[in-house]
């Protein structure tokens, strides 16, 4: 006989691919019902045989997506409601907002693979991301975490992106910052006066300026990032002078932990805090 379970899950469960994960898990165990984001986290109802429900509950924390962090999981047994399918419902809204939001995360290995694949439609697209990586906290204006409540709301997805976004089996299913060369944000290089310099490859041009000792202001998700080549003394001095920051340490960015270790000692605790990854982008280190 079919039984129904309602599961309330709290923690970092929004914007990390949690709903598609639940969708796939429910399908694997022949369960019907729904999953939805709520202002507190995620709510799931599943209906099926007792054995399938037990398996589902057992595997839920075990196979949760890499960026998820479950802090609380409560279940309620209810009379069967005769669901016919399993669906991902749009988010329920409410007064109380306590869902935890994932921090912005470094580009994942899958996205890096696509980024440097000349055959991929996102080849060298600087804002590449997916459900397992990319911006979160800095783009969110309100929860539940949905695209229309992020700074991405103004970018309408193209057909290709929209297909990925709506396909539960795609790595970009409900990836809120999803975008590409056709529909997403773009990058350009502006001169000191703010005028668009109209260069074809702004990132390579900015890198060239940096290598020549220029100060480049990178407009990022959370504001401006003033950058210089840390190995050029006169460039660092110029930045310090302009910032009127004579002695306070500046953050140094490295592409990986291995690179940091070439010029600094990394303790065990620091290593853990950096969540080391071979592909880490944007590790910060104060020198
Ligand atoms: Zn990714
Ligand atoms: Zn697109």
GROMACS .gro file of N, CA and C in nm, residues 8 15 47 65 68 96 102 111 129 132 142 158 174 178 201 206 209 217 232 235 259 264 269 280:
model
   72
    8UNK      N    1   1.070   1.810   0.522
    8UNK     CA    2   1.117   1.949   0.526
    8UNK      C    3   1.268   1.947   0.540
   15UNK      N    4   1.958   2.675  -0.492
   15UNK     CA    5   2.061   2.725  -0.583
   15UNK      C    6   2.181   2.633  -0.594
   47UNK      N    7   0.542   0.978  -0.250
   47UNK     CA    8   0.444   0.874  -0.225
   47UNK      C    9   0.486   0.747  -0.297
   65UNK      N   10   2.375   1.707  -0.364
   65UNK     CA   11   2.472   1.775  -0.452
   65UNK      C   12   2.591   1.833  -0.374
   68UNK      N   13   2.549   2.140  -0.151
   68UNK     CA   14   2.442   2.139  -0.052
   68UNK      C   15   2.495   2.112   0.088
   96UNK      N   16   0.835   3.445   0.629
   96UNK     CA   17   0.960   3.412   0.695
   96UNK      C   18   1.065   3.371   0.592
  102UNK      N   19   2.406   2.954  -0.065
  102UNK     CA   20   2.545   2.914  -0.088
  102UNK      C   21   2.629   3.038  -0.120
  111UNK      N   22   3.264   2.301  -1.613
  111UNK     CA   23   3.255   2.432  -1.680
  111UNK      C   24   3.389   2.474  -1.738
  129UNK      N   25   2.880   2.920  -1.597
  129UNK     CA   26   2.849   2.865  -1.465
  129UNK      C   27   2.751   2.750  -1.482
  132UNK      N   28   2.650   2.353  -1.025
  132UNK     CA   29   2.753   2.319  -0.927
  132UNK      C   30   2.856   2.429  -0.902
  142UNK      N   31   1.657   3.835  -0.306
  142UNK     CA   32   1.556   3.785  -0.212
  142UNK      C   33   1.546   3.634  -0.228
  158UNK      N   34   1.824   3.273  -2.401
  158UNK     CA   35   1.801   3.235  -2.541
  158UNK      C   36   1.743   3.093  -2.543
  174UNK      N   37   1.763   2.476  -1.382
  174UNK     CA   38   1.739   2.578  -1.278
  174UNK      C   39   1.867   2.643  -1.226
  178UNK      N   40   2.229   3.113  -1.540
  178UNK     CA   41   2.258   3.055  -1.671
  178UNK      C   42   2.257   3.163  -1.781
  201UNK      N   43   3.873   4.161  -2.789
  201UNK     CA   44   3.893   4.063  -2.684
  201UNK      C   45   3.932   4.136  -2.554
  206UNK      N   46   4.294   4.338  -2.127
  206UNK     CA   47   4.314   4.374  -1.986
  206UNK      C   48   4.438   4.304  -1.932
  209UNK      N   49   4.739   4.491  -2.050
  209UNK     CA   50   4.758   4.613  -1.971
  209UNK      C   51   4.820   4.580  -1.835
  217UNK      N   52   4.062   4.817  -1.318
  217UNK     CA   53   3.947   4.802  -1.228
  217UNK      C   54   3.853   4.702  -1.290
  232UNK      N   55   5.504   4.310  -1.008
  232UNK     CA   56   5.564   4.436  -1.055
  232UNK      C   57   5.556   4.540  -0.946
  235UNK      N   58   5.402   4.882  -1.011
  235UNK     CA   59   5.256   4.878  -1.029
  235UNK      C   60   5.186   4.871  -0.893
  259UNK      N   61   4.984   2.693  -0.692
  259UNK     CA   62   5.050   2.817  -0.730
  259UNK      C   63   5.083   2.900  -0.605
  264UNK      N   64   5.429   3.099  -0.082
  264UNK     CA   65   5.384   3.118   0.055
  264UNK      C   66   5.368   2.983   0.124
  269UNK      N   67   4.508   2.430   0.840
  269UNK     CA   68   4.378   2.495   0.857
  269UNK      C   69   4.343   2.583   0.738
  280UNK      N   70   4.083   2.551  -0.870
  280UNK     CA   71   4.037   2.671  -0.800
  280UNK      C   72   4.071   2.799  -0.872
   0.00000   0.00000   0.00000
